[in-house]
Coordinates of C-alpha atoms and ligand atoms in Angstrom, one line a residue:
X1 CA 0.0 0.0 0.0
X2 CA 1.1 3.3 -0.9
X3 CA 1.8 5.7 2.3
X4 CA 0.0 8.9 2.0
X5 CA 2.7 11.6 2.0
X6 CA 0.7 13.9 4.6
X7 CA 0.7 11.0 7.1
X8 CA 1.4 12.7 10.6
X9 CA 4.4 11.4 12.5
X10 CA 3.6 10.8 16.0
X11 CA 5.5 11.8 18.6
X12 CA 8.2 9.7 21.3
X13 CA 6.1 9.3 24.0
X14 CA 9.1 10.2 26.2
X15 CA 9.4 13.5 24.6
X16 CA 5.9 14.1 25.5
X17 CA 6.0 12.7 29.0
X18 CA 9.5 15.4 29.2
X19 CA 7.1 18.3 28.6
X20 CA 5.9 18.4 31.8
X21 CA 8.9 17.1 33.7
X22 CA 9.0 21.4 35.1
X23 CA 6.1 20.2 36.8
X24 CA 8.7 18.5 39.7
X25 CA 10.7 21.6 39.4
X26 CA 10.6 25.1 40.8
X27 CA 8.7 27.4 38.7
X28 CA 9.4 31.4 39.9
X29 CA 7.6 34.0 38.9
X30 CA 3.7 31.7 38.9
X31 CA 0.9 33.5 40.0
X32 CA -0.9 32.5 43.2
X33 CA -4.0 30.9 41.3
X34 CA -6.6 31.2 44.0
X35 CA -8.8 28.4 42.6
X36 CA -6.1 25.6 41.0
X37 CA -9.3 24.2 39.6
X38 CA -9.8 26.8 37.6
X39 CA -6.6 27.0 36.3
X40 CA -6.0 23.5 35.1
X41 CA -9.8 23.9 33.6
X42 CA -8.5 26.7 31.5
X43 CA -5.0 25.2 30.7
X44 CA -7.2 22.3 29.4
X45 CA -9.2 24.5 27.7
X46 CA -6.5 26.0 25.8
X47 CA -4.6 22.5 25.0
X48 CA -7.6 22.6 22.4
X49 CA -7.8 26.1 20.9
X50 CA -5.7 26.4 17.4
X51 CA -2.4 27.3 17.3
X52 CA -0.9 30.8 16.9
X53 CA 1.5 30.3 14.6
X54 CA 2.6 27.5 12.8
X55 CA 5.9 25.0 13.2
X56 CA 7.2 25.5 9.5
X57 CA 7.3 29.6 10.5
X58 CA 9.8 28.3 13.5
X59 CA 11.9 26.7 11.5
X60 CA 12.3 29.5 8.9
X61 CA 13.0 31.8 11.7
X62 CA 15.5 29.4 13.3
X63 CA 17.3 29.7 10.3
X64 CA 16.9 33.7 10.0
X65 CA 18.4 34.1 13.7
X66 CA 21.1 31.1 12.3
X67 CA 22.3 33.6 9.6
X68 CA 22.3 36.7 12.3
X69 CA 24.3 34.8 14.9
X70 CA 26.8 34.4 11.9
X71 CA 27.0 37.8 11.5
X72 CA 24.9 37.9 7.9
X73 CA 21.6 39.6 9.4
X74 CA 20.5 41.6 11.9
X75 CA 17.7 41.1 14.3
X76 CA 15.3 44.0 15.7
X77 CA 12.8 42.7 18.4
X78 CA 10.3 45.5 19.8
X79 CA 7.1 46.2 21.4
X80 CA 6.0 47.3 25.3
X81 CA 7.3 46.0 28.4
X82 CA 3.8 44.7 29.1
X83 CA 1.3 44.8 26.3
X84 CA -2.1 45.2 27.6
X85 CA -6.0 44.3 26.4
X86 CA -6.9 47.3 26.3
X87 CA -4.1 48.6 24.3
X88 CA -4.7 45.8 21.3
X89 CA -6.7 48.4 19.4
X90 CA -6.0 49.0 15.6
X91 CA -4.3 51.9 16.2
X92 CA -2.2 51.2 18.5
X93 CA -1.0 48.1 16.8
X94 CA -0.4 49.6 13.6
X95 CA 1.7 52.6 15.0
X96 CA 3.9 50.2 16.5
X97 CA 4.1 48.1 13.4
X98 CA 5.2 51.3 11.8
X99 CA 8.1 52.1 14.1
X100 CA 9.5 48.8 13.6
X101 CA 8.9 48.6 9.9
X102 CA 11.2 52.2 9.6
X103 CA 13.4 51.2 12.2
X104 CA 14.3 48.1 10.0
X105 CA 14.4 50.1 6.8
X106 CA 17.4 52.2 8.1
X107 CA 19.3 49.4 9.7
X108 CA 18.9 47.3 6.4
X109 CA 20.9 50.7 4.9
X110 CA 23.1 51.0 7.6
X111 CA 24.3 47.1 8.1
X112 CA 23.9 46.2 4.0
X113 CA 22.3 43.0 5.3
X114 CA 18.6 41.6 5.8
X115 CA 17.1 43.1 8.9
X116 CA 14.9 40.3 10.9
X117 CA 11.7 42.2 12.2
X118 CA 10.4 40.5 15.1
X119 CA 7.2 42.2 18.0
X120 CA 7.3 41.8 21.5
X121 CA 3.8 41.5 20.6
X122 CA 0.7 39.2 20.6
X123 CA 1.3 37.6 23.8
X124 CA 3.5 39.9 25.9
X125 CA 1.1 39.9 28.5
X126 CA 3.1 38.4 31.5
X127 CA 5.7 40.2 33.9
X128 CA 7.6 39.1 36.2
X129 CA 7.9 41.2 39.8
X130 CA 10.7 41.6 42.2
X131 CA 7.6 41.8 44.9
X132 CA 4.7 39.8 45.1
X133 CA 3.0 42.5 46.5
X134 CA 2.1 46.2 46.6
X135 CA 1.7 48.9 49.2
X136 CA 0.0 51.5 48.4
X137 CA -1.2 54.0 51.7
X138 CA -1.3 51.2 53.9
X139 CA -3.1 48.8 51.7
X140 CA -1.3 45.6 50.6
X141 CA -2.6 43.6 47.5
X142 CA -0.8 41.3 44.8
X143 CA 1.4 42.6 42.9
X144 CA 0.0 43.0 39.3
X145 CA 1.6 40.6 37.0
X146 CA 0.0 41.5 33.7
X147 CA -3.2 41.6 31.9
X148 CA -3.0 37.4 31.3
X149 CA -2.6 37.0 35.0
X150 CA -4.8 39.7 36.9
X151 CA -5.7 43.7 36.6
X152 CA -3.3 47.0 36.9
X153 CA -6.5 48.6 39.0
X154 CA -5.4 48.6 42.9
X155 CA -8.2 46.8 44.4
X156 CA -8.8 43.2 45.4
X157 CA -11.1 42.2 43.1
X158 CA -8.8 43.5 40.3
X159 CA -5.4 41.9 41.2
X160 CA -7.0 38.7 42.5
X161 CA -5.1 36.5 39.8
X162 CA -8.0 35.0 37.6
X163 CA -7.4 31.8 35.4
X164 CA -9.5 33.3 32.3
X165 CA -7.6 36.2 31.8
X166 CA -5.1 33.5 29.7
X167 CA -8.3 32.8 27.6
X168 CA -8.6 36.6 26.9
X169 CA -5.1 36.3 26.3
X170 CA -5.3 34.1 24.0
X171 CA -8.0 36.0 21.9
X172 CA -6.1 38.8 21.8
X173 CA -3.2 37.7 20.7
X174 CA -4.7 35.7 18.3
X175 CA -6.4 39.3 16.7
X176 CA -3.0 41.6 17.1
X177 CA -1.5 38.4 15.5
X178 CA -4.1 38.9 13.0
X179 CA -3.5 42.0 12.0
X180 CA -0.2 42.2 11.8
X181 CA 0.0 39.8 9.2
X182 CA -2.6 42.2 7.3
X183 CA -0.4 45.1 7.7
X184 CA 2.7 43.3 6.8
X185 CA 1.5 41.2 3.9
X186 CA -1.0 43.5 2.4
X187 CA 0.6 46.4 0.9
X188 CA 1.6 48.5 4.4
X189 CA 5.4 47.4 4.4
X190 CA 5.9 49.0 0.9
X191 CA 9.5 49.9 1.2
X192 CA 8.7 53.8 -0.7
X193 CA 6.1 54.3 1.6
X194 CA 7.7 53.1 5.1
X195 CA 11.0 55.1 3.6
X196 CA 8.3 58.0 3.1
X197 CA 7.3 58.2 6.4
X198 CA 11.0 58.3 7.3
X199 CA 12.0 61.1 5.2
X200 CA 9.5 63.0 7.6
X201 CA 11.3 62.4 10.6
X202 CA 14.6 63.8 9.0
X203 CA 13.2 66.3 8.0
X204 CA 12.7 67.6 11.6
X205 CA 15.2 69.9 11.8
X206 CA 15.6 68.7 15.6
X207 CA 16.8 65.3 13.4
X208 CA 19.1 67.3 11.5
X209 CA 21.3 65.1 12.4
X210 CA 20.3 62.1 10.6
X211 CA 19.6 63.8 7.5
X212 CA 22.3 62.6 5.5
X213 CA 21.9 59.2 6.0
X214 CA 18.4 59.4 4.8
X215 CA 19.3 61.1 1.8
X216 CA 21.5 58.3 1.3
X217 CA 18.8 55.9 1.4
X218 CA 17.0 58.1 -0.7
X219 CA 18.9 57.7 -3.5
X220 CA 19.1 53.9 -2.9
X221 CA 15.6 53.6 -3.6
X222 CA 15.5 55.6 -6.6
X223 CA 18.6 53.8 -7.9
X224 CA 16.7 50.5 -7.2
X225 CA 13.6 51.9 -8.7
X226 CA 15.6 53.2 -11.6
X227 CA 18.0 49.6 -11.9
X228 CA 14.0 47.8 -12.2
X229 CA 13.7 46.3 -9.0
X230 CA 10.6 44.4 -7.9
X231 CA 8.8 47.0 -5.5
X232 CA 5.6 44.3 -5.8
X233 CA 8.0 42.3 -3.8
X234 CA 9.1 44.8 -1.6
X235 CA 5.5 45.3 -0.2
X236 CA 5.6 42.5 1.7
X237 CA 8.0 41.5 4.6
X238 CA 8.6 38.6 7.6
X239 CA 7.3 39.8 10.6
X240 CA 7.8 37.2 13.9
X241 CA 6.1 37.5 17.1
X242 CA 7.9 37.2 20.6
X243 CA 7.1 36.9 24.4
X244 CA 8.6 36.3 27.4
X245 CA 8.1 32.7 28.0
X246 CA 6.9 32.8 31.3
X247 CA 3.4 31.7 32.4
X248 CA 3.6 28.3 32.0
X249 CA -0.4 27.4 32.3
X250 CA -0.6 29.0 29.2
X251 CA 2.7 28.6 27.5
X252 CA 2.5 24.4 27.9
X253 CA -0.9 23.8 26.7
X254 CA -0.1 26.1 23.5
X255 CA 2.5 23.5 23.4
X256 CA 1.8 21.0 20.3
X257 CA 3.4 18.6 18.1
X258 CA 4.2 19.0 14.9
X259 CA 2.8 16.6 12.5
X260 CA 5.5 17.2 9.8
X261 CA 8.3 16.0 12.2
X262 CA 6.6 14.9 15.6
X263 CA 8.6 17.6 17.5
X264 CA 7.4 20.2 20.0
X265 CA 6.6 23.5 19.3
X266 CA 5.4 26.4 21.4
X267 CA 2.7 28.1 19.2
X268 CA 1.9 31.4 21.3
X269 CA 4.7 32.4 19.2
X270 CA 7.4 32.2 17.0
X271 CA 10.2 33.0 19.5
X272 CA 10.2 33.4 23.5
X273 CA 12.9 34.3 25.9
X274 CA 13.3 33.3 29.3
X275 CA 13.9 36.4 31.6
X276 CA 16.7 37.1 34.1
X277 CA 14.6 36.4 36.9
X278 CA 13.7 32.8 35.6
X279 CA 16.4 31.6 34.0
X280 CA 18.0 29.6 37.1
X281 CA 19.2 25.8 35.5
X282 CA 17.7 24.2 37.6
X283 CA 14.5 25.5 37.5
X284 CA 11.4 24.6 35.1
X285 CA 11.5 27.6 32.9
X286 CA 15.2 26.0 31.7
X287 CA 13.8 22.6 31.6
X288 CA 10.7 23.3 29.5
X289 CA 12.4 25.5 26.9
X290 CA 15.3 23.2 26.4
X291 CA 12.8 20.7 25.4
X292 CA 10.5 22.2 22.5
X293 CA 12.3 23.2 18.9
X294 CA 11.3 27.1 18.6
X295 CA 14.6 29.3 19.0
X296 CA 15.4 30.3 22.6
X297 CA 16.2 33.5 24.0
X298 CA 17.9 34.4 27.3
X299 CA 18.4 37.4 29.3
X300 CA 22.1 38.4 30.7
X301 CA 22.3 40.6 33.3
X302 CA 25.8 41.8 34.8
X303 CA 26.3 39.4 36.9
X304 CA 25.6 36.5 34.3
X305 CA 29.4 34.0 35.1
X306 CA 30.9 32.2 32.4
X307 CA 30.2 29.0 33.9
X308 CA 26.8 30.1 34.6
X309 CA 26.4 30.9 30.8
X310 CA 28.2 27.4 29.7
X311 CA 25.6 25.5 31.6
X312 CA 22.7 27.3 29.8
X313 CA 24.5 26.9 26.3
X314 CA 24.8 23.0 27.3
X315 CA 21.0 22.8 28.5
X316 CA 19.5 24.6 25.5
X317 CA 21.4 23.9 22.8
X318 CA 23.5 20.8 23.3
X319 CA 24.1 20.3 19.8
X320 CA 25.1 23.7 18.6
X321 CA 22.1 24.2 16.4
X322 CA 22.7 27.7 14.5
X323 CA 20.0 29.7 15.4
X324 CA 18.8 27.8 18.1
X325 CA 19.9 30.1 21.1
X326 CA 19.8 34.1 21.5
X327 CA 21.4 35.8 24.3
X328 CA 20.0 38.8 24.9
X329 CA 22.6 41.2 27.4
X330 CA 21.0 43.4 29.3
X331 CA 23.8 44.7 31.6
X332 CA 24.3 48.7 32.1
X333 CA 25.1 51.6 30.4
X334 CA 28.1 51.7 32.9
X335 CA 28.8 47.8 33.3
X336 CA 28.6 46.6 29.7
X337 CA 32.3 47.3 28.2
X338 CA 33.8 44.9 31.7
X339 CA 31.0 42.5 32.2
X340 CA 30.3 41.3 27.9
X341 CA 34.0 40.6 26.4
X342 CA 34.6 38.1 29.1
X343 CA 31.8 36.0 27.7
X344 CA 32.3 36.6 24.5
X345 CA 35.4 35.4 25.2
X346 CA 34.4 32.3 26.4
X347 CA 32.0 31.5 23.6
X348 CA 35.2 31.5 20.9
X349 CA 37.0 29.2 22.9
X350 CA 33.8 26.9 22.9
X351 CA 33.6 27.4 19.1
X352 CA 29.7 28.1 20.1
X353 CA 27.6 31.0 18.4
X354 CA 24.6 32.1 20.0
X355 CA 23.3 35.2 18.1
X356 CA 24.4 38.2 20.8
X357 CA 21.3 40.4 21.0
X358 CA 21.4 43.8 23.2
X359 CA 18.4 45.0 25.2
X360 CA 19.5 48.5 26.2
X361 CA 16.8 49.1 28.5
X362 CA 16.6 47.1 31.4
X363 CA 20.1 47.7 32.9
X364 CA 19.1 50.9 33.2
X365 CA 16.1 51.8 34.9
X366 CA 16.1 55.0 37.1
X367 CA 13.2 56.6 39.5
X368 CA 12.6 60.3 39.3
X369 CA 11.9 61.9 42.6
X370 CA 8.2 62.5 41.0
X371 CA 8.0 59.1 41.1
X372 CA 8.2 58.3 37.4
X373 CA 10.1 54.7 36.6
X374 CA 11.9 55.9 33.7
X375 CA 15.2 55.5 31.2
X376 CA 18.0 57.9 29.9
X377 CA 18.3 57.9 26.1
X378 CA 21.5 58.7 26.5
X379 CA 22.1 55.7 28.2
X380 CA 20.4 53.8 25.8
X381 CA 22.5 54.7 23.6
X382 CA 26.0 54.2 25.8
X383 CA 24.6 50.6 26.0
X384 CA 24.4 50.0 22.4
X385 CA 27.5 51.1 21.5
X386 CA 29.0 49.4 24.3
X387 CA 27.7 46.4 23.0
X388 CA 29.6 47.1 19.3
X389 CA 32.8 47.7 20.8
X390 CA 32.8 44.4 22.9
X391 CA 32.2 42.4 20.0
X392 CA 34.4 44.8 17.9
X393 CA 37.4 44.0 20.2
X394 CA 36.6 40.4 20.9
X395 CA 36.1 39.7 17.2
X396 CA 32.2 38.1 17.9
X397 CA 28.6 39.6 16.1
X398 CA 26.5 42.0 17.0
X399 CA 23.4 40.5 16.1
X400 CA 20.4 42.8 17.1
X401 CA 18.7 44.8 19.5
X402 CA 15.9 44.3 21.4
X403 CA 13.6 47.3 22.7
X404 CA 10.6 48.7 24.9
X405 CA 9.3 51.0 22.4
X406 CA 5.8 52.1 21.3
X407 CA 4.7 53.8 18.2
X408 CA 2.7 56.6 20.1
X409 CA 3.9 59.7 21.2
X410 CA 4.6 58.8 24.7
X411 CA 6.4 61.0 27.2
X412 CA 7.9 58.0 29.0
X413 CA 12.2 57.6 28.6
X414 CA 14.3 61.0 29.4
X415 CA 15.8 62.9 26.7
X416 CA 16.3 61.8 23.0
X417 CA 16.0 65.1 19.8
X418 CA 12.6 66.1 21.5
X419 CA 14.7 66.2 25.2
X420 CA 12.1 65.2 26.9
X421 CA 12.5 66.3 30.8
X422 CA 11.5 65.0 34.2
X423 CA 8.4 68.1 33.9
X424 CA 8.1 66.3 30.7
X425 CA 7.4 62.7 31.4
X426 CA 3.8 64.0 33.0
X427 CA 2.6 65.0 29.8
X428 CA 2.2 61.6 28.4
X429 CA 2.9 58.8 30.4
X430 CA 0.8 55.7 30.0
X431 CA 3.2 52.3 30.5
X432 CA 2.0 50.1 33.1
X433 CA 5.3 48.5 33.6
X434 CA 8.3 49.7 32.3
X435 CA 8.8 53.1 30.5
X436 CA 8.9 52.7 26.8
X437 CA 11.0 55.0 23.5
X438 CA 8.4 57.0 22.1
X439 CA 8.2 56.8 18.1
X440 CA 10.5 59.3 17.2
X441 CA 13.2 58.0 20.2
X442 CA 12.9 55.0 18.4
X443 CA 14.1 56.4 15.2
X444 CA 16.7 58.1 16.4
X445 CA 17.9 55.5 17.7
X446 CA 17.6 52.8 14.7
X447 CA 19.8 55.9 12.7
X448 CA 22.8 55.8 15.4
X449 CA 22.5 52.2 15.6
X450 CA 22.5 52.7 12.0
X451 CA 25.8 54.5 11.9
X452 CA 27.8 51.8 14.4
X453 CA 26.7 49.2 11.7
X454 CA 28.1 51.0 8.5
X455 CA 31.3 51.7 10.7
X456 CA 31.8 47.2 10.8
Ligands
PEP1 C1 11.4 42.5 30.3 O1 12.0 42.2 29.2 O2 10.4 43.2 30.3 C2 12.1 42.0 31.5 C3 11.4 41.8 32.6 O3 13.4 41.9 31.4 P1 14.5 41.1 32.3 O4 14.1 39.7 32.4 O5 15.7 41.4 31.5 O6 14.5 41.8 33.6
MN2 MN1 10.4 45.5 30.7

């Protein structure tokens, strides 16, 4: 008998009994389910609901990060800190869309090579907290841990973690997933017009600055226009969604296998990271990512050992899969030039290479004495280029940046070509969670990350 072609390979049962072997280990970072019923009722739920995205879209991304940790693309993740329900509207979708569409346009210029665009979006909706709890005048509720696990409101019905907020996250993702393959597959990522709406910003004449280098990419675009390129193909582009990987009642039931290869495959996205307060070996964050196929992400803060990153390269990635692992460093304007070469440094001794991916924000939070959590962009900045020189003088890749941006006009992150103040941040500020570049910091800084890559 002839063997259909489409016939599904099942998968080891061992690798589907390793799925939940987290379950024996410590999970930080889980919300307090009052009701565990509930909970596993709604984990159940979602083991049925349709995937996200789809395994063969993993794969091709696996090998897009592959070619970036080789130093032959660039990788540009962005979206909020905490993306919100409310905030899934059209609007606010596309304007971030936007910003990373022209963000990508100008590093494509600037580092000659294929920009990967990737959202922290459709299913950014867990945080992690250094407290479990909040005080605010005297009243002490649970911390709020984002819109999948309970509400930003300070009362006790609000932050009372409830179970079918992951259904609602679900939903929403599954709509801001939606349209952002609308937006990028439709005719909105037309290279003229996403260079168009850059040409705006330098023309600013606070963005002087940066003026040049869009004329340069200018008269790229009318040389390709002239030469006869394909601008039908240039309407469309690759667009990848990302989340922490961190709620695992939502992230292991969206766990499915693949009927092309029988392999495990996290649907709720393309690519997650595991975040610097989960990443501990031994704990079941580690254990459950090591274990499905989608590429891996890990944060780095400053204190982040050799040894300590050895292990992780040897749990996630013990056969050197290009593509497979991203680590993302996020470790100080002021710490990043001592605490990065040093593992650099160990990697080309290992002959390993993880794609090196720098999140400038979160090394560098600061309070105001108003009371606003906020960032420099200066800072920002100092990180970035910190980054470039450690891998310029260690001889590794810089492979991409990750950032909290937003493609409103936000008054959230100090300074930047609008030099935005302290009086400043209380015109606009709306992040629940951590502050976020506006659209126009964002540009600004895609052109002087622009500039390092040109100088390679
Ligand atoms: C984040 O990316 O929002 C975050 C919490 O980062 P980190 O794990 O690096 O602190
Ligand atoms: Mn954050």
């Amino acid at each position: 008998m002839v063997e259909s072609s489409e016939q599904a390979i099942t998968a080891d049962p061992q690798v589907i009994a390793g799925l939940d072997h987290w379950r024996s280990l410590e999970a930080h970072q889980q919300p307090p389910w009052p009701d565990r019923d509930h909970a596993a009722s709604v984990s159940a739920e979602l083991a049925e609901v349709p995937p996200l995205v789809f395994a063969g879209e993993v794969d091709m991304l696996r090998e897009r990060l592959a070619r970036a940790a080789r130093g032959d693309a660039f990788l540009l993740q962005g979206g909020d800190c905490a993306e919100t329900f409310a905030g899934a509207t059209a609007e606010a979708i596309r304007n971030r869309v936007k910003t990373i569409l022209q963000m990508a346009v100008v590093l494509t210029y600037g580092a000659s090579m294929p920009v990967i665009k990737m959202g922290r979006m459709a299913g950014q909706f867990a945080k992690p907290r250094s407290s479990d709890h909040e005080t605010r005048d005297g009243v002490t509720l649970p911390a709020y841990r984002g819109d999948i696990v309970n509400g930003f409101d300070f009362t006790e019905e609000s932050r009372t973690p409830d179970p079918s907020r992951m259904l609602q996250g679900y939903h929403t993702a599954a709509s801001t997933l939606n349209l952002i393959r609308a937006f990028t597959q439709g005719g909105f990522a037309d290279l003229r017009m996403v260079h168009s709406w850059n040409r705006g910003f330098a023309e600013n004449p606070a963005n002087a600055r940066y003026e040049g280098l869009a004329k340069e990419i200018d008269r790229a675009i009318r040389f390709m226009e002239a030469a006869g390129a394909d601008f039908e193909e240039l309407k469309r582009v690759e667009f990848y969604a990302s989340h922490e990987g961190l709620l695992m009642d939502y992230e292991r039931p969206l766990t499915r296998i693949d009927s092309r290869t029988g392999l495990p495959y996290v649907t709720s996205g393309h690519f997650l990271w595991v975040g610097e307060r989960t990443r501990q070996l031994d704990g079941a964050h580690i254990d459950f990512f090591s274990r499905v196929r989608n590429p891996i992400g890990v944060k780095l803060g400053p204190t982040t050992d050799v040894s300590a990153m050895k292990a992780l390269i040897e749990k996630l990635d013990p056969e050197r899969e290009p593509g497979r692992l991203t680590f993302i460093t996020r470790m100080g304007a002021d710490k990043i030039r001592d605490a990065l070469p040093p593992l650099l440094e160990a990697t080309k001794e290992l002959e390993v290479q993880p794609l090196w991916v720098s999140d400038p924000m979160h090394g560098n939070g600061l309070t105001t004495q108003t009371g606003y959590k906020t960032r420099r962009f200066d800072d920002v900045v100092t990180e970035v280029t910190g980054f470039f020189e450690a891998h310029r003088s260690v001889g590794t890749h810089p492979g991409g940046i990750h950032v909290e941006l937003t493609g409103d006009d936000v008054t959230e992150c100090l300074g930047g070509s609008q030099k935005i103040d302290e009086l400043g941040l209380e015109t606009r500020y709306e992040s629940l969670c951590d502050p976020r570049l506006n659209h126009q910091q964002s540009l600004e800084l895609a052109f002087l990350v622009a500039e390092e890559l040109g100088r390679r």
